[in-house]
mmCIF file of C-alpha atoms in Angstrom:
data_model
loop_
_atom_site.group_PDB
_atom_site.id
_atom_site.type_symbol
_atom_site.label_atom_id
_atom_site.label_comp_id
_atom_site.label_asym_id
_atom_site.label_seq_id
_atom_site.Cartn_x
_atom_site.Cartn_y
_atom_site.Cartn_z
ATOM 1 C CA MET U 24 0.000 0.000 0.000
ATOM 2 C CA THR U 25 1.367 3.376 -1.041
ATOM 3 C CA ARG U 26 1.411 6.107 1.645
ATOM 4 C CA THR U 27 1.185 9.754 0.772
ATOM 5 C CA PRO U 28 3.847 11.670 2.659
ATOM 6 C CA THR U 29 2.652 14.633 4.717
ATOM 7 C CA HIS U 30 4.872 17.634 5.016
ATOM 8 C CA PRO U 31 5.321 18.791 8.668
ATOM 9 C CA ALA U 32 4.698 22.413 7.718
ATOM 10 C CA LEU U 33 1.277 21.526 6.260
ATOM 11 C CA GLY U 34 0.324 19.851 9.543
ATOM 12 C CA PHE U 35 1.144 22.977 11.541
ATOM 13 C CA LEU U 36 -0.842 25.124 9.123
ATOM 14 C CA PHE U 37 -3.885 22.832 9.416
ATOM 15 C CA LEU U 38 -3.686 22.816 13.228
ATOM 16 C CA GLY U 39 -3.415 26.620 13.313
ATOM 17 C CA ALA U 40 -6.456 26.962 11.071
ATOM 18 C CA VAL U 41 -8.502 24.683 13.348
ATOM 19 C CA LEU U 42 -7.509 26.675 16.433
ATOM 20 C CA ALA U 43 -8.306 29.938 14.709
ATOM 21 C CA VAL U 44 -11.814 28.725 13.830
ATOM 22 C CA SER U 45 -12.602 27.109 17.178
ATOM 23 C CA SER U 46 -11.172 29.788 19.504
ATOM 24 C CA PRO U 47 -13.756 32.193 20.960
ATOM 25 C CA THR U 48 -13.732 35.856 20.137
ATOM 26 C CA THR U 49 -11.308 37.569 22.471
ATOM 27 C CA PRO U 50 -12.510 40.943 23.744
ATOM 28 C CA GLY U 51 -10.026 43.733 23.639
ATOM 29 C CA GLN U 52 -11.247 45.766 20.730
ATOM 30 C CA SER U 53 -13.714 48.599 20.486
ATOM 31 C CA CYS U 54 -17.048 47.914 18.799
ATOM 32 C CA SER U 55 -16.903 47.937 14.995
ATOM 33 C CA PHE U 56 -19.573 50.065 13.361
ATOM 34 C CA LYS U 57 -20.950 51.215 10.031
ATOM 35 C CA PRO U 58 -22.154 54.770 9.363
ATOM 36 C CA VAL U 59 -25.907 55.386 9.049
ATOM 37 C CA LEU U 60 -26.804 58.929 8.008
ATOM 38 C CA GLN U 61 -25.076 60.999 10.719
ATOM 39 C CA GLY U 62 -25.005 58.140 13.219
ATOM 40 C CA ARG U 63 -23.472 54.670 13.373
ATOM 41 C CA VAL U 64 -24.712 51.169 14.164
ATOM 42 C CA CYS U 65 -22.905 48.083 15.391
ATOM 43 C CA THR U 66 -21.900 45.611 12.689
ATOM 44 C CA LYS U 67 -22.072 42.761 15.234
ATOM 45 C CA PRO U 68 -24.558 43.606 18.013
ATOM 46 C CA GLY U 69 -23.819 41.641 21.160
ATOM 47 C CA ALA U 70 -20.182 40.977 20.286
ATOM 48 C CA PRO U 71 -17.827 41.162 23.279
ATOM 49 C CA CYS U 72 -15.717 44.279 23.578
ATOM 50 C CA SER U 73 -13.372 45.984 25.991
ATOM 51 C CA PRO U 74 -13.153 48.390 27.693
ATOM 52 C CA PRO U 75 -16.772 49.527 28.136
ATOM 53 C CA THR U 76 -17.511 53.061 26.999
ATOM 54 C CA VAL U 77 -20.748 53.139 29.030
ATOM 55 C CA GLY U 78 -21.613 51.304 32.216
ATOM 56 C CA SER U 79 -19.090 49.513 34.387
ATOM 57 C CA GLY U 80 -16.884 46.425 34.464
ATOM 58 C CA ASN U 81 -13.985 45.335 32.272
ATOM 59 C CA VAL U 82 -15.861 43.625 29.431
ATOM 60 C CA GLY U 83 -19.004 44.719 27.625
ATOM 61 C CA LYS U 84 -21.175 43.960 24.610
ATOM 62 C CA CYS U 85 -21.591 46.005 21.457
ATOM 63 C CA THR U 86 -24.939 47.748 21.381
ATOM 64 C CA THR U 87 -26.510 50.474 19.258
ATOM 65 C CA GLU U 88 -27.670 53.420 21.350
ATOM 66 C CA GLY U 89 -29.866 56.343 20.366
ATOM 67 C CA MET U 90 -33.462 57.317 19.684
ATOM 68 C CA ARG U 91 -33.024 59.006 16.278
ATOM 69 C CA ALA U 92 -31.158 57.918 13.165
ATOM 70 C CA GLU U 93 -28.864 60.934 13.269
ATOM 71 C CA ALA U 94 -28.038 60.224 16.926
ATOM 72 C CA LEU U 95 -27.260 56.490 16.679
ATOM 73 C CA ALA U 96 -23.998 55.342 18.230
ATOM 74 C CA CYS U 97 -22.292 51.982 18.566
ATOM 75 C CA GLU U 98 -21.201 51.667 22.186
ATOM 76 C CA CYS U 99 -19.383 49.083 24.252
ATOM 77 C CA GLN U 100 -21.932 48.698 27.026
ATOM 78 C CA GLY U 101 -20.802 47.273 30.352
ATOM 79 C CA SER U 102 -22.832 46.364 33.384
ATOM 80 C CA PRO U 103 -25.149 49.170 34.566
ATOM 81 C CA THR U 104 -23.488 51.164 37.320
ATOM 82 C CA PRO U 105 -25.426 51.131 40.613
ATOM 83 C CA SER U 106 -26.705 54.640 41.283
ATOM 84 C CA TYR U 107 -29.402 56.545 43.136
ATOM 85 C CA ASN U 108 -31.520 59.689 43.191
ATOM 86 C CA ILE U 109 -32.740 61.725 46.136
ATOM 87 C CA THR U 110 -36.020 63.594 46.474
ATOM 88 C CA LEU U 111 -36.931 66.248 49.003
ATOM 89 C CA SER U 112 -40.542 66.867 50.002
ATOM 90 C CA PRO U 113 -41.617 70.506 50.524
ATOM 91 C CA LEU U 114 -40.727 71.875 53.944
ATOM 92 C CA THR U 115 -43.776 72.043 56.206
ATOM 93 C CA PRO U 116 -44.868 74.497 57.448
ATOM 94 C CA THR U 117 -43.600 76.954 54.877
ATOM 95 C CA TYR U 118 -43.556 79.803 57.455
ATOM 96 C CA ILE U 119 -41.866 79.419 60.830
ATOM 97 C CA ASP U 120 -41.318 81.786 63.749
ATOM 98 C CA THR U 121 -39.433 80.040 66.535
ATOM 99 C CA ASP U 122 -40.569 76.555 65.587
ATOM 100 C CA VAL U 123 -39.427 73.770 63.229
ATOM 101 C CA ALA U 124 -40.151 72.884 59.595
ATOM 102 C CA THR U 125 -39.631 69.297 58.444
ATOM 103 C CA SER U 126 -39.131 67.469 55.163
ATOM 104 C CA THR U 127 -38.620 63.844 54.114
ATOM 105 C CA ILE U 128 -35.541 62.879 52.110
ATOM 106 C CA THR U 129 -36.084 59.767 49.990
ATOM 107 C CA VAL U 130 -33.243 57.761 48.430
ATOM 108 C CA ILE U 131 -34.335 55.942 45.247
ATOM 109 C CA PRO U 132 -31.888 53.187 44.142
ATOM 110 C CA PHE U 133 -31.123 52.088 40.562
ATOM 111 C CA ASN U 134 -29.330 49.048 39.110
ATOM 112 C CA GLY U 135 -29.116 47.222 42.415
ATOM 113 C CA PHE U 136 -27.691 50.089 44.451
ATOM 114 C CA THR U 137 -27.362 49.346 48.170
ATOM 115 C CA GLY U 138 -25.488 50.951 51.025
ATOM 116 C CA LYS U 139 -25.384 54.014 53.221
ATOM 117 C CA VAL U 140 -26.019 57.529 51.971
ATOM 118 C CA ASP U 141 -24.856 60.539 54.009
ATOM 119 C CA PHE U 142 -26.425 63.990 53.828
ATOM 120 C CA VAL U 143 -25.220 67.560 54.319
ATOM 121 C CA CYS U 144 -27.725 70.396 54.786
ATOM 122 C CA THR U 145 -26.991 74.048 53.993
ATOM 123 C CA VAL U 146 -29.188 77.146 54.324
ATOM 124 C CA SER U 147 -28.743 80.205 52.116
ATOM 125 C CA GLY U 148 -30.581 83.511 51.938
ATOM 126 C CA LEU U 149 -30.197 87.275 51.687
ATOM 127 C CA THR U 150 -30.535 87.905 55.423
ATOM 128 C CA HIS U 151 -28.646 86.735 58.500
ATOM 129 C CA PRO U 152 -28.665 85.071 60.920
ATOM 130 C CA ALA U 153 -30.304 82.179 59.100
ATOM 131 C CA PRO U 154 -32.289 79.301 60.598
ATOM 132 C CA SER U 155 -30.298 76.199 61.487
ATOM 133 C CA CYS U 156 -30.337 72.892 59.653
ATOM 134 C CA PRO U 157 -28.392 70.024 61.243
ATOM 135 C CA ASN U 158 -27.156 67.313 58.899
ATOM 136 C CA PRO U 159 -29.886 64.652 58.571
ATOM 137 C CA ALA U 160 -29.231 61.104 59.728
ATOM 138 C CA SER U 161 -27.768 58.726 57.148
ATOM 139 C CA ALA U 162 -30.134 56.504 55.168
ATOM 140 C CA THR U 163 -29.259 52.877 54.440
ATOM 141 C CA VAL U 164 -30.636 51.299 51.268
ATOM 142 C CA THR U 165 -31.035 47.522 51.415
ATOM 143 C CA ALA U 166 -33.475 46.569 48.665
ATOM 144 C CA SER U 167 -35.930 49.413 48.158
ATOM 145 C CA SER U 168 -35.958 53.144 48.862
ATOM 146 C CA ALA U 169 -34.876 54.579 52.223
ATOM 147 C CA THR U 170 -35.777 57.833 53.972
ATOM 148 C CA SER U 171 -34.351 60.354 56.404
ATOM 149 C CA LEU U 172 -35.906 63.313 58.213
ATOM 150 C CA LEU U 173 -34.757 66.875 57.537
ATOM 151 C CA THR U 174 -35.433 69.570 60.155
ATOM 152 C CA VAL U 175 -35.000 73.339 59.906
ATOM 153 C CA SER U 176 -35.435 75.378 63.080
ATOM 154 C CA ALA U 177 -35.553 79.119 63.686
ATOM 155 C CA SER U 178 -34.787 81.003 66.877
ATOM 156 C CA SER U 179 -36.110 84.405 67.940
ATOM 157 C CA SER U 180 -32.877 85.941 66.619
ATOM 158 C CA ALA U 181 -33.263 84.470 63.117
ATOM 159 C CA ALA U 182 -33.740 87.192 60.526
ATOM 160 C CA GLU U 183 -37.020 87.368 58.681
ATOM 161 C CA GLY U 184 -36.882 86.306 55.049
ATOM 162 C CA THR U 185 -37.107 83.378 52.665
ATOM 163 C CA TYR U 186 -34.322 80.799 52.741
ATOM 164 C CA THR U 187 -33.231 78.016 50.396
ATOM 165 C CA VAL U 188 -32.477 74.739 52.135
ATOM 166 C CA THR U 189 -30.206 72.478 50.067
ATOM 167 C CA VAL U 190 -29.382 68.826 50.725
ATOM 168 C CA ASN U 191 -26.260 67.238 49.235
ATOM 169 C CA ALA U 192 -25.650 63.497 49.394
ATOM 170 C CA VAL U 193 -22.798 61.012 48.878
ATOM 171 C CA ASP U 194 -22.682 57.238 49.194
ATOM 172 C CA SER U 195 -19.930 55.208 50.842
ATOM 173 C CA HIS U 196 -17.850 55.478 47.641
ATOM 174 C CA GLY U 197 -18.190 59.257 47.539
ATOM 175 C CA ARG U 198 -20.619 59.212 44.607
ATOM 176 C CA PRO U 199 -23.333 61.905 44.516
ATOM 177 C CA PRO U 200 -26.895 61.169 43.368
ATOM 178 C CA ASP U 201 -27.620 61.139 39.649
ATOM 179 C CA ASN U 202 -30.007 64.078 40.004
ATOM 180 C CA GLY U 203 -27.634 66.147 42.145
ATOM 181 C CA ALA U 204 -28.441 68.203 45.232
ATOM 182 C CA GLN U 205 -32.095 68.942 46.016
ATOM 183 C CA SER U 206 -33.602 72.094 47.536
ATOM 184 C CA SER U 207 -36.725 73.427 49.220
ATOM 185 C CA THR U 208 -37.652 76.810 50.703
ATOM 186 C CA VAL U 209 -38.843 78.046 54.064
ATOM 187 C CA SER U 210 -39.684 81.541 55.292
ATOM 188 C CA VAL U 211 -39.041 83.016 58.729
ATOM 189 C CA SER U 212 -41.598 85.522 60.025
ATOM 190 C CA HIS U 213 -41.953 86.765 63.575
ATOM 191 C CA VAL U 214 -45.387 88.213 62.854
ATOM 192 C CA ARG U 215 -48.120 86.392 64.755
ATOM 193 C CA TRP U 216 -50.642 84.760 62.458
ATOM 194 C CA ILE U 217 -54.156 83.466 63.075
ATOM 195 C CA LEU U 218 -56.448 81.414 60.864
ATOM 196 C CA VAL U 219 -59.479 83.173 59.419
ATOM 197 C CA GLY U 220 -61.868 81.417 57.057
ATOM 198 C CA GLY U 221 -59.332 78.818 55.945
ATOM 199 C CA GLY U 222 -56.654 81.468 55.339
ATOM 200 C CA ARG U 223 -54.352 83.327 57.662
ATOM 201 C CA ILE U 224 -53.956 86.930 58.637
ATOM 202 C CA ALA U 225 -51.422 88.792 60.747
ATOM 203 C CA LEU U 226 -52.588 89.131 64.340
ATOM 204 C CA LEU U 227 -51.975 92.905 64.457
ATOM 205 C CA THR U 228 -53.936 93.372 61.247
ATOM 206 C CA PHE U 229 -56.757 91.299 62.649
ATOM 207 C CA VAL U 230 -56.837 93.353 65.854
ATOM 208 C CA ALA U 231 -56.898 96.572 63.814
ATOM 209 C CA LEU U 232 -59.754 95.311 61.659
ATOM 210 C CA LEU U 233 -61.626 94.133 64.729
ATOM 211 C CA THR U 234 -61.238 97.581 66.335
ATOM 212 C CA LEU U 235 -62.513 99.327 63.204
ATOM 213 C CA TRP U 236 -65.456 96.964 63.079
ATOM 214 C CA GLY U 237 -66.276 97.779 66.730
ATOM 215 C CA VAL U 238 -66.057 101.540 66.064
ATOM 216 C CA ARG U 239 -68.367 101.159 63.079
ATOM 217 C CA LEU U 240 -70.900 99.254 65.157
ATOM 218 C CA ARG U 241 -70.904 101.963 67.859
ATOM 219 C CA TRP U 242 -71.253 104.717 65.241
ATOM 220 C CA ARG U 243 -74.215 102.962 63.642
ATOM 221 C CA ALA U 244 -75.845 102.474 67.063
ATOM 222 C CA LYS U 245 -75.504 106.205 67.841
ATOM 223 C CA ARG U 246 -76.835 107.135 64.391
ATOM 224 C CA ASP U 247 -79.842 104.917 64.807
ATOM 225 C CA ALA U 248 -80.509 106.371 68.304
ATOM 226 C CA LEU U 249 -80.604 109.930 66.889
ATOM 227 C CA ARG U 250 -83.234 109.114 64.311
#
């Protein structure tokens, strides 16, 4: 039986071709794309890529981002980065004298965010001295949203005026919320107020109106007596 000799170099070439076909795609390249109008789309959506241009991690997948054709972009998308927002309810009551206004801070997590969030409260306005605002207690997010109580208090020496109360936040990694610092307003007034017909009126004004009403009643009684 005649044997066909095989050249060693051909064997190495065949083995290299098999390895090249069977080896998985190695990430390490940016996503390849083709232009579309003014945008670009991925030529191989879902292909592994590195490093991610959006998201987090070391390896991502090619994905086409954008809502309009002219804004399309081929991105290397990594794992979504855990993040959070904070919301601040309106301070209640909106007017304080020597009492306290309160608000609820809510931490809303995204992409599996968990951990402690610290807060810093600042008060700004055109007049001084301003009401005080101690830093609210930290909020710890476990699975859903978490809250903390904000308090703003005024003393008798606090200047009258409207103040902006701003809350800044950072997590344990020093990251701020996605929506930034949040603010609310409160006014300081040392005028005494009373409720009248669902509204409110300054006490001195009410006393003055009440006095005028009494004078009018006496004048009408005298006028009627002279008739």
